[in-house]
Coordinates of C-alpha atoms and ligand atoms in Angstrom, one line a residue:
Chain A
M1 CA -0.1 0.3 -0.2
A2 CA 0.9 3.3 -1.3
T3 CA 2.1 5.7 1.6
I4 CA -0.8 8.6 0.0
E5 CA -3.3 6.8 -1.7
A6 CA -6.5 8.4 -3.3
A7 CA -9.5 6.5 -4.6
G8 CA -12.3 8.5 -6.1
L9 CA -11.8 11.7 -3.6
T10 CA -13.8 14.6 -4.5
R11 CA -15.5 17.8 -3.3
R12 CA -18.0 20.1 -4.3
F13 CA -18.2 24.0 -2.7
G14 CA -22.1 24.4 -3.9
E15 CA -22.3 23.8 -7.7
L16 CA -18.8 24.3 -7.8
V17 CA -16.8 21.0 -7.7
A18 CA -13.3 22.0 -7.0
V19 CA -11.8 18.4 -6.6
D20 CA -13.3 15.8 -9.2
D21 CA -12.7 12.4 -8.9
L22 CA -9.1 12.1 -8.3
D23 CA -7.3 8.7 -7.9
L24 CA -4.0 9.0 -6.7
A25 CA -0.9 7.0 -5.0
V26 CA 2.3 8.7 -4.1
D27 CA 4.8 6.4 -2.3
H28 CA 8.9 7.2 -1.1
E29 CA 9.3 10.0 -3.8
V30 CA 8.7 13.8 -4.2
F31 CA 5.1 14.3 -5.8
G32 CA 4.0 17.7 -7.4
L33 CA 0.9 19.0 -7.6
L34 CA 1.3 21.3 -10.5
G35 CA -2.2 23.6 -11.5
P36 CA -3.3 26.8 -12.0
N37 CA -4.9 29.3 -9.8
G38 CA -8.2 28.0 -8.5
S39 CA -8.0 24.5 -9.5
G40 CA -7.4 22.2 -6.6
K41 CA -4.9 21.7 -4.4
T42 CA -5.3 23.8 -1.6
T43 CA -8.8 21.7 -1.5
T44 CA -6.9 18.1 -2.1
V45 CA -3.7 18.6 0.5
L46 CA -6.4 19.9 3.3
M47 CA -8.2 16.7 2.0
L48 CA -5.2 14.5 2.3
T49 CA -4.1 16.4 5.8
T50 CA -7.8 15.7 7.0
L51 CA -8.8 19.9 7.4
L52 CA -11.2 19.3 4.8
R53 CA -13.7 16.7 4.7
P54 CA -14.3 14.7 1.1
T55 CA -17.7 15.0 -0.5
S56 CA -17.5 11.8 -1.8
G57 CA -14.7 9.2 -2.7
T58 CA -11.4 8.2 0.0
A59 CA -8.3 8.2 0.5
S60 CA -5.3 7.1 3.0
V61 CA -2.0 7.8 4.3
S62 CA -0.9 5.1 5.6
G63 CA -3.2 3.1 5.8
C64 CA -5.2 4.9 7.7
D65 CA -8.1 6.6 5.9
V66 CA -8.4 10.2 6.4
V67 CA -12.1 10.3 7.0
R68 CA -12.3 7.4 10.3
E69 CA -9.1 7.5 11.5
A70 CA -8.5 10.8 11.3
A71 CA -7.1 11.6 14.2
R72 CA -4.1 8.3 13.1
V73 CA -3.2 10.1 10.1
R74 CA -2.3 14.0 12.1
E75 CA 0.2 11.0 13.7
R76 CA 1.7 10.4 10.4
I77 CA 2.1 13.7 8.8
S78 CA 2.9 17.6 9.1
Y79 CA 1.7 19.6 7.2
V80 CA 3.2 23.4 5.6
P81 CA -0.2 25.6 4.8
Q82 CA 0.2 27.8 2.0
D83 CA -0.3 31.2 4.6
M84 CA 3.0 31.6 6.3
A85 CA 2.0 31.7 9.7
V86 CA 4.8 31.3 12.4
D87 CA 4.7 33.4 15.9
I88 CA 6.5 36.6 14.8
K89 CA 6.5 37.7 18.9
L90 CA 8.5 33.8 19.9
S91 CA 12.1 32.9 18.5
G92 CA 12.7 30.6 16.8
R93 CA 13.3 27.8 18.9
E94 CA 10.1 29.1 20.5
N95 CA 8.4 28.0 17.5
V96 CA 9.4 25.1 17.0
S97 CA 9.6 23.9 20.8
F98 CA 6.1 25.0 21.4
F99 CA 5.4 22.1 17.9
A100 CA 7.4 19.4 19.8
A101 CA 5.1 19.9 23.1
L102 CA 2.1 19.2 21.0
Y103 CA 3.9 16.0 19.1
G104 CA 4.5 14.8 22.3
V105 CA 8.2 14.7 21.0
P106 CA 10.0 15.6 24.4
G107 CA 13.3 17.2 24.9
R108 CA 15.6 20.0 23.0
D109 CA 17.8 17.7 21.2
R110 CA 15.4 16.9 18.3
V111 CA 14.6 20.8 18.3
D112 CA 18.0 22.1 18.4
E113 CA 18.7 18.9 15.7
V114 CA 16.1 20.5 13.3
L115 CA 16.7 24.5 14.1
A116 CA 20.2 23.4 12.5
I117 CA 19.2 21.3 9.6
M118 CA 17.2 24.0 8.8
D119 CA 20.7 26.0 9.2
L120 CA 18.3 28.4 11.8
A121 CA 20.6 27.6 14.6
E122 CA 22.4 30.6 14.8
R123 CA 19.3 32.6 15.0
A124 CA 17.6 30.5 16.8
D125 CA 16.5 33.1 19.3
D126 CA 16.0 35.5 17.5
L127 CA 12.1 36.1 17.4
A128 CA 10.9 35.4 14.0
G129 CA 9.5 38.2 13.3
T130 CA 13.0 39.9 12.5
Y131 CA 13.5 36.8 9.8
S132 CA 13.1 37.2 6.3
G133 CA 10.4 35.0 4.2
G134 CA 12.8 32.8 3.2
M135 CA 14.0 31.4 7.1
R136 CA 10.0 31.9 8.2
R137 CA 9.5 29.2 5.6
R138 CA 12.4 27.1 6.7
L139 CA 11.2 27.6 10.3
E140 CA 7.6 25.5 9.1
L141 CA 10.0 23.3 7.7
A142 CA 11.7 22.4 11.0
Q143 CA 8.0 22.4 13.3
A144 CA 7.2 20.2 10.1
L145 CA 9.9 18.3 10.6
V146 CA 10.7 18.2 14.7
H147 CA 8.5 14.2 14.8
E148 CA 9.8 12.8 12.2
P149 CA 6.7 12.5 10.3
E150 CA 6.3 9.5 7.4
A151 CA 4.4 12.4 5.4
L152 CA 4.8 16.0 4.6
F153 CA 2.8 18.1 2.5
L154 CA 4.0 21.3 1.5
D155 CA 1.6 24.1 -0.3
E156 CA 3.4 26.2 -2.3
P157 CA 6.3 25.8 -0.4
T158 CA 8.5 28.6 -2.1
I159 CA 5.7 31.5 -3.3
G160 CA 7.1 34.0 -2.6
L161 CA 10.8 33.4 -2.2
D162 CA 14.4 34.5 -4.5
V163 CA 15.9 32.0 -6.2
A164 CA 18.6 31.0 -3.2
G165 CA 15.4 30.6 -0.9
R166 CA 13.6 28.1 -3.7
Q167 CA 16.5 26.4 -4.0
A168 CA 17.3 25.8 -0.3
I169 CA 13.5 24.7 0.5
W170 CA 14.8 21.8 -2.9
A171 CA 17.4 21.1 -1.5
H172 CA 15.7 19.9 1.7
I173 CA 12.8 18.9 0.2
T174 CA 15.4 16.4 -1.8
E175 CA 17.4 15.8 0.6
L176 CA 14.2 14.5 2.9
R177 CA 12.8 12.2 0.4
R178 CA 16.5 10.7 -0.3
R179 CA 15.8 9.8 4.2
G180 CA 13.4 7.6 2.7
M181 CA 9.8 10.6 3.7
T182 CA 7.1 10.7 0.9
V183 CA 6.9 14.8 -0.2
F184 CA 3.5 15.9 -1.1
V185 CA 3.7 19.3 -2.9
T186 CA 1.8 21.8 -4.9
T187 CA 3.1 24.5 -6.8
H188 CA 3.8 27.5 -9.8
Y189 CA 7.1 26.9 -10.8
M190 CA 7.1 24.4 -13.6
D191 CA 11.7 24.7 -13.6
E192 CA 11.0 23.9 -10.1
A193 CA 8.7 21.0 -9.8
D194 CA 11.3 19.5 -12.9
H195 CA 14.0 19.4 -11.2
A196 CA 13.0 18.3 -7.6
C197 CA 10.0 16.0 -8.4
D198 CA 10.1 12.4 -9.0
R199 CA 6.7 12.5 -10.5
V200 CA 3.9 15.4 -11.0
G201 CA 0.5 16.0 -11.2
V202 CA -1.4 18.1 -13.6
I203 CA -4.2 19.4 -12.2
A204 CA -7.4 21.6 -14.5
K205 CA -10.3 22.5 -13.1
G206 CA -10.5 19.6 -9.9
R207 CA -9.4 17.0 -12.5
L208 CA -6.1 15.3 -13.2
V209 CA -5.0 15.3 -16.3
A210 CA -1.5 13.3 -16.3
V211 CA 0.1 11.6 -14.4
D212 CA 3.9 10.6 -14.7
A213 CA 7.1 12.0 -14.4
P214 CA 8.2 15.4 -15.8
A215 CA 10.6 14.0 -18.8
V216 CA 7.8 11.4 -19.3
L217 CA 5.6 14.0 -19.4
R218 CA 7.9 16.3 -22.0
R219 CA 8.7 13.6 -24.0
Q220 CA 5.2 13.2 -24.7
L221 CA 4.4 16.3 -25.6
G222 CA 7.1 15.3 -28.0
G223 CA 8.6 17.9 -30.8
E224 CA 10.1 20.5 -30.2
R225 CA 10.1 24.6 -29.2
I226 CA 10.8 27.7 -31.2
S227 CA 10.8 30.5 -30.1
L228 CA 11.3 34.1 -32.3
R229 CA 11.8 37.0 -30.7
V230 CA 10.3 39.7 -34.0
D231 CA 9.9 43.3 -34.3
L232 CA 6.9 44.7 -33.1
P233 CA 3.5 45.5 -33.9
A234 CA 3.5 41.3 -35.9
T235 CA 1.0 39.3 -37.0
P236 CA 2.1 35.8 -36.0
V237 CA 2.4 33.7 -39.1
T238 CA 0.7 30.8 -39.5
V239 CA 2.7 27.3 -41.3
E240 CA 2.1 23.7 -41.4
G241 CA 3.9 21.9 -38.9
A242 CA 3.6 24.5 -36.5
R243 CA 1.2 25.6 -34.0
L244 CA 1.2 28.7 -31.3
V245 CA 1.6 28.1 -28.0
R246 CA 1.8 31.5 -26.1
R247 CA 2.5 34.9 -27.3
E248 CA 4.5 37.4 -25.0
D249 CA 5.6 40.5 -26.2
D250 CA 7.5 39.9 -28.8
E251 CA 8.7 36.5 -27.8
L252 CA 7.0 34.4 -30.2
I253 CA 6.6 30.1 -29.2
Y254 CA 5.0 27.7 -31.7
H255 CA 5.2 23.9 -30.9
A256 CA 6.9 22.1 -33.8
D257 CA 6.4 18.6 -34.6
D258 CA 10.1 19.2 -36.6
A259 CA 11.9 22.4 -36.2
A260 CA 14.1 21.4 -39.3
E261 CA 11.1 21.2 -41.7
T262 CA 9.0 24.7 -40.0
V263 CA 11.8 27.0 -38.9
P264 CA 13.1 27.8 -42.8
A265 CA 8.7 28.1 -43.6
L266 CA 7.8 30.6 -40.8
L267 CA 11.2 32.7 -41.9
A268 CA 10.2 32.5 -45.2
G269 CA 6.4 32.9 -44.0
F270 CA 7.2 36.7 -41.3
A271 CA 10.0 37.9 -44.4
A272 CA 6.4 37.4 -46.9
A273 CA 4.6 39.9 -43.9
G274 CA 7.6 42.1 -44.3
V275 CA 8.1 40.7 -40.3
R276 CA 11.8 41.4 -39.2
V277 CA 13.2 38.2 -36.8
R278 CA 15.7 39.3 -34.3
G279 CA 16.4 36.3 -32.9
L280 CA 15.4 32.5 -32.7
E281 CA 15.8 29.3 -30.9
V282 CA 15.0 26.2 -30.6
A283 CA 14.7 23.7 -28.2
A284 CA 13.3 20.9 -26.3
P285 CA 10.0 21.4 -24.5
T286 CA 9.7 22.5 -20.6
L287 CA 7.7 21.1 -18.0
D288 CA 5.7 24.6 -18.9
D289 CA 5.1 24.0 -22.7
V290 CA 3.6 20.5 -21.2
F291 CA 1.8 22.2 -18.6
L292 CA 0.0 25.2 -20.7
A293 CA -0.9 22.3 -23.5
L294 CA -2.3 20.4 -20.5
A295 CA -3.7 23.2 -17.9
G296 CA -3.5 26.3 -20.1
R297 CA -6.6 26.5 -21.6
Q298 CA -8.5 26.8 -18.9
D299 CA -7.4 30.8 -18.5
E300 CA -9.3 31.2 -21.0
G301 CA -12.7 30.6 -20.2
G302 CA -13.4 28.0 -22.6
S303 CA -13.7 24.3 -20.5
F304 CA -10.5 21.8 -20.5
D305 CA -11.0 19.0 -23.5
Y306 CA -9.4 16.0 -22.3
R307 CA -9.6 15.2 -25.6
R308 CA -7.9 17.6 -27.6
F309 CA -5.5 17.5 -25.1
R310 CA -4.9 13.4 -25.8
N311 CA -5.0 14.4 -29.6
L312 CA -2.4 17.3 -28.7
M313 CA 0.1 14.2 -27.5
R314 CA -0.7 11.4 -29.9
R315 CA -0.2 14.1 -32.8
R316 CA 3.7 12.5 -32.6
Chain B
M1 CA -4.5 18.4 29.2
N2 CA -1.0 18.8 28.7
A3 CA -2.2 20.6 24.9
V4 CA -4.1 22.8 26.9
L5 CA -0.9 24.7 28.3
V6 CA 0.9 24.3 25.5
Y7 CA -1.5 26.8 23.5
F8 CA -2.1 28.4 26.4
A9 CA 1.4 29.2 27.2
R10 CA 1.3 30.2 23.3
D11 CA -1.3 32.2 24.1
M12 CA 0.3 34.2 26.9
R13 CA 3.6 34.8 25.8
R14 CA 3.2 36.4 22.9
W15 CA 0.4 38.7 25.1
I16 CA 2.5 39.8 27.7
R17 CA 5.4 40.4 24.5
G18 CA 2.3 42.5 22.7
R19 CA 3.3 45.2 25.4
F20 CA 1.2 47.8 24.0
N21 CA -1.7 45.9 24.0
V22 CA -1.0 44.6 27.1
W23 CA -1.9 47.8 29.0
S24 CA -3.9 49.0 26.3
A25 CA -7.2 47.0 27.4
L26 CA -6.8 48.7 30.7
I27 CA -7.7 52.2 30.0
M28 CA -11.2 51.4 29.1
P29 CA -11.8 50.6 32.9
A30 CA -9.6 52.7 34.5
A31 CA -11.1 55.4 33.0
W32 CA -14.5 54.5 34.4
L33 CA -13.2 54.6 38.4
I34 CA -11.9 57.6 37.7
F35 CA -14.3 59.7 35.8
V36 CA -17.5 58.3 36.5
G37 CA -16.3 56.4 40.2
L38 CA -14.9 59.6 41.9
A39 CA -16.5 61.8 39.9
L40 CA -20.3 61.2 39.3
P41 CA -22.4 62.8 42.0
T42 CA -24.6 60.5 43.7
R43 CA -27.3 60.1 46.2
F44 CA -27.9 56.7 47.1
T45 CA -24.7 55.9 47.9
D46 CA -22.0 56.9 50.1
S47 CA -19.2 56.4 48.3
Y48 CA -20.1 55.4 44.3
L49 CA -16.4 54.1 44.0
D50 CA -17.1 51.2 47.2
F51 CA -20.4 50.8 44.4
I52 CA -19.4 50.6 40.7
A53 CA -16.0 48.7 41.5
P54 CA -17.6 45.8 41.9
G55 CA -19.3 46.9 38.1
I56 CA -16.6 47.9 36.5
L57 CA -14.4 44.6 37.8
V58 CA -17.1 42.9 35.7
L59 CA -16.5 44.7 33.5
T60 CA -12.8 44.4 32.8
M61 CA -13.7 40.6 32.4
L62 CA -16.4 41.4 30.2
S63 CA -14.1 42.8 27.8
A64 CA -11.5 40.7 28.2
G65 CA -14.0 36.9 27.3
M66 CA -14.9 39.1 25.1
Q67 CA -11.1 39.5 22.8
G68 CA -10.6 35.2 23.7
G69 CA -13.3 35.4 19.8
S70 CA -10.9 38.4 18.3
S71 CA -7.8 35.6 19.5
L72 CA -9.2 33.4 18.0
I73 CA -10.3 34.6 14.8
F74 CA -6.7 36.2 13.8
D75 CA -5.4 32.0 14.9
K76 CA -7.6 31.5 12.1
I77 CA -7.3 34.1 9.4
L78 CA -3.7 34.0 9.5
G79 CA -3.4 30.0 8.8
F80 CA -2.2 29.0 12.7
L81 CA -5.5 27.3 13.6
N82 CA -5.1 24.6 10.3
K83 CA -1.5 24.1 11.1
F84 CA -2.9 22.9 14.9
L85 CA -5.8 21.6 12.9
A86 CA -3.5 18.5 11.5
L87 CA -1.8 18.7 14.5
P88 CA -1.8 15.0 16.5
S89 CA -3.0 16.4 19.9
P90 CA -6.5 16.9 20.8
R91 CA -8.4 19.2 18.9
E92 CA -9.4 20.7 21.5
A93 CA -7.1 21.4 23.5
I94 CA -6.7 24.1 20.9
L95 CA -10.2 25.5 22.3
Y96 CA -9.9 24.7 25.6
G97 CA -6.4 26.2 26.0
K98 CA -8.0 29.7 24.5
I99 CA -10.4 29.7 27.2
L100 CA -8.2 29.5 29.9
F101 CA -6.2 32.0 28.2
T102 CA -8.6 34.5 27.7
T103 CA -9.2 34.1 31.2
V104 CA -6.8 33.9 32.8
R105 CA -6.3 36.9 30.7
G106 CA -8.9 38.6 32.2
L107 CA -8.2 38.1 35.8
L108 CA -4.4 40.0 35.7
Q109 CA -6.3 43.1 34.0
A110 CA -9.1 42.5 36.6
S111 CA -6.5 42.6 39.3
V112 CA -4.4 45.7 38.3
I113 CA -8.0 47.3 38.1
M114 CA -8.8 46.1 41.6
L115 CA -5.4 48.1 42.3
L116 CA -6.5 51.2 41.4
A117 CA -9.7 51.0 42.6
V118 CA -8.0 50.7 46.4
L119 CA -6.0 53.4 45.4
L120 CA -8.2 55.2 44.7
G121 CA -10.1 55.0 48.1
A122 CA -12.2 52.1 47.8
T123 CA -12.8 50.5 50.9
I124 CA -14.2 47.3 50.8
F125 CA -12.0 44.8 49.0
T126 CA -11.5 42.9 51.7
P127 CA -8.5 39.3 51.6
S128 CA -11.8 37.5 52.0
L129 CA -13.2 39.8 49.2
V130 CA -10.8 39.6 46.9
A131 CA -10.8 35.7 47.3
F132 CA -14.5 36.2 46.4
T133 CA -13.6 37.8 43.5
Y134 CA -11.5 35.8 41.7
L135 CA -14.1 32.5 41.6
V136 CA -17.0 34.9 40.8
L137 CA -14.5 36.5 38.0
F138 CA -13.0 33.3 37.1
V139 CA -16.3 31.6 36.6
F140 CA -18.1 35.0 34.7
G141 CA -14.4 34.8 32.3
A142 CA -15.4 31.1 31.4
L143 CA -18.5 31.8 30.6
L144 CA -17.9 34.8 28.1
S145 CA -14.3 33.6 26.8
A146 CA -16.3 30.3 25.8
F147 CA -19.0 32.5 24.7
S148 CA -16.5 34.4 22.3
T149 CA -15.1 31.4 20.9
S150 CA -17.8 30.1 19.9
L151 CA -19.1 33.1 17.8
A152 CA -15.7 33.4 16.7
L153 CA -16.6 30.1 15.1
F154 CA -18.6 31.5 12.9
V155 CA -17.5 35.0 11.8
Q156 CA -15.3 34.6 8.5
D157 CA -13.5 38.2 9.7
H158 CA -12.2 40.6 11.6
D159 CA -14.8 43.3 11.3
G160 CA -17.5 41.8 11.8
Y161 CA -16.4 40.4 14.9
A162 CA -15.7 43.5 15.8
A163 CA -19.1 45.1 15.0
V164 CA -20.6 41.9 17.1
N165 CA -18.8 43.1 20.2
A166 CA -19.1 46.1 20.3
L167 CA -23.4 45.2 19.8
L168 CA -23.2 43.0 22.5
S169 CA -20.4 44.1 24.9
M170 CA -21.6 47.8 25.1
P171 CA -26.1 46.3 25.8
L172 CA -24.5 43.9 27.9
F173 CA -23.0 46.1 30.4
F174 CA -25.8 49.5 30.3
T175 CA -28.5 46.7 31.1
S176 CA -26.4 45.4 34.4
S177 CA -26.8 46.8 37.6
A178 CA -23.5 48.0 37.1
L179 CA -23.5 51.8 38.0
M180 CA -27.1 52.3 39.7
P181 CA -28.9 50.1 42.1
Y182 CA -32.4 48.3 41.2
D183 CA -34.6 50.8 43.3
V184 CA -32.8 53.6 41.6
M185 CA -33.7 52.1 37.9
P186 CA -37.2 52.8 35.8
P187 CA -38.8 49.4 36.3
W188 CA -38.1 48.7 32.7
L189 CA -34.5 48.4 33.1
A190 CA -35.2 47.0 36.2
A191 CA -37.0 44.0 35.3
I192 CA -34.0 43.6 32.3
A193 CA -31.5 44.0 34.8
R194 CA -32.2 41.7 36.3
Y195 CA -32.5 38.8 34.0
N196 CA -29.1 39.9 33.2
P197 CA -25.8 37.4 34.3
V198 CA -22.7 40.7 34.1
S199 CA -25.9 41.9 37.1
W200 CA -25.4 38.3 38.5
A201 CA -22.0 38.7 39.0
I202 CA -21.6 42.1 39.9
D203 CA -24.5 41.4 42.8
L204 CA -22.6 38.6 43.8
I205 CA -19.8 40.6 44.1
R206 CA -21.8 43.1 46.2
S207 CA -23.5 40.8 48.0
F208 CA -19.7 39.5 49.9
A209 CA -19.3 42.7 51.1
A210 CA -23.2 43.2 52.2
P211 CA -24.7 39.7 52.9
P212 CA -26.8 37.7 52.4
V213 CA -24.7 36.0 49.4
P214 CA -27.0 34.6 46.2
W215 CA -26.0 31.8 46.2
T216 CA -28.1 30.9 43.9
S217 CA -27.0 33.3 41.3
L218 CA -23.1 31.9 41.4
L219 CA -24.7 28.9 40.9
A220 CA -26.8 29.8 37.7
L221 CA -22.9 31.0 36.6
V222 CA -21.4 28.0 36.9
L223 CA -24.3 25.9 35.0
L224 CA -24.5 28.5 32.6
A225 CA -20.0 28.7 32.3
L226 CA -20.5 24.6 32.0
A227 CA -23.3 24.4 29.6
M228 CA -21.4 27.2 27.6
G229 CA -18.3 25.3 28.0
A230 CA -20.4 22.1 26.2
V231 CA -21.8 24.6 23.1
S232 CA -18.5 26.0 22.3
S233 CA -17.1 22.5 21.6
L234 CA -19.8 20.7 20.2
L235 CA -20.2 23.4 17.9
F236 CA -16.0 23.6 17.4
R237 CA -15.6 19.3 16.6
R238 CA -18.3 20.1 14.0
V239 CA -16.7 23.6 12.1
T240 CA -13.5 21.2 12.4
V241 CA -13.4 18.4 9.8
Ligands
ATP1 N1 -14.5 26.9 2.1 C1 -14.7 26.9 0.2 N2 -15.5 27.8 0.2 C2 -16.1 27.6 -1.7 N3 -15.2 27.4 -2.3 C3 -14.3 27.4 -2.1 C4 -13.9 27.4 -0.6 N4 -12.5 26.7 -1.1 C5 -11.6 26.4 -2.1 N5 -13.3 26.8 -3.1 C6 -13.3 26.6 -4.7 O1 -12.9 25.5 -5.0 C7 -11.5 25.9 -6.0 C8 -10.4 24.9 -5.8 O2 -10.1 26.4 -4.5 P1 -7.7 25.9 -4.6 O3 -7.5 26.3 -3.1 O4 -8.5 24.2 -4.4 O5 -7.4 26.4 -5.6 P2 -5.7 26.2 -5.5 O6 -5.7 25.2 -6.8 O7 -4.6 25.4 -4.5 O8 -5.5 27.5 -6.1 P3 -4.2 28.5 -5.3 O9 -2.8 28.2 -6.7 O10 -4.8 29.8 -5.7 O11 -3.7 28.6 -4.3 C9 -11.4 27.6 -6.1 O12 -12.3 27.6 -7.4 C10 -11.6 28.1 -5.3 O13 -12.9 29.2 -5.3
MG2 MG1 -3.6 26.1 -3.4

């Protein structure tokens, strides 16, 4: 039995189906749940951490049901919510000792240990109010780790942190996984998920639309990404074999099955339209591209079309 | 029980370190003692300060008790509550810790007000009355903090809570026997005041200085506090999960 399991997990808020029939098994890995705002990531985590009752379906952690054996689930997990909540009028050490006491972890040794692991030993006796955002996040991780959980749930652990701060958090997460912990993490940052997660799940409008290793998803999307910088104003040209997937100011991103064939056609097309192309880059698709192909349509207002996605995946 | 004390200790630490908050809550009851207790010319008593002091102590407890809900709201809004609810320690400990903290904080504030009353010249506070006052205030405080934390479970934001608090606290105080005895009240006010638990607490403290003590009022307060505590934990259990 996997550490975290969900079967048909569903949560409604009135008419809205926030999480829709989710099936999942996560075991001794870093699992990243990716999805746009409002796609149901937090709702999923809340159900798995016994903070929200599923409307239907079941979920378990280490074999304990999140509804019927909620107290036993809570003995086995740690949860760090999306909004940073540390007591700013308590010192770092007091913040951790407080959680240690509630977890029933005796003595000061373990508290000192986790503070040291999270590189907070030197500032442990300063008030948490004087900590930077990155340090507060690490303090929350220290609180969560003080009782050595079997499964760790992190909701957007790197949001609002600078690059170094994010790297530090992911390094800690990777280290935890190496020591056998199951880590369930939600995030918006695709490049981070690509590097740090063993597997990712993409959720859109409450439905899990893909679950696999980032590399596999990238390969499944296939083809190549062609990024062109053009002088504005420019109307994107359409060429056989290339799809415009994204446009950011003067950057046009196409997805093509065969770049060698389509790049000359694209360049010729822009030349014919009188648009100067200033830069060209061809690369393998990133997890961003996968994500946009899977979940991007949500922002366009239309409903996510799973069949269209499958076709897109199969086109290779 | 241990978890209750852990939550209690957290709140105490945070409260004491917020130096301004510790003193600002005392300003209103102190102003009542000084500007009303010393200054108001009254005919029904020789020492209005002695008359009003029990009322102001109960007022201190009333506003302290209602602040308990505010503290829980902040824990809810800032995400602390969700963190605590995911912990293996019994969830009700969060609630009981909050009630205990709110009550103890109120008792500490009332102690300062009592000291101030004595310094201003109040003569009623004999050692045995002080002990009895603490007993009454403890029961009354537990009742109020159980009530205010229950309220906090249903209000979504702090402004909403502050509005409900204002809507309840002042009328409860003014329709009590805090400022005048029943026989000088207009009959309609006296009728309301007799059924106001705020009056029961005040009358208990006053009666101890001038017996007989209406023990049934104390019993009523204790029962009310226990009932409110039960309702509060029931609601808490219902709302969380
Ligand atoms: N308590 C609630 N009552 C009503 N609707 C809710 C509630 N909680 C969440 N929702 C709705 O459920 C949907 C999913 O919300 P959720 O918070 O799970 O999204 P998310 O993926 O975590 O988003 P974000 O990336 O912004 O954190 C949203 O449409 C949200 O408005
Ligand atoms: Mg979220």
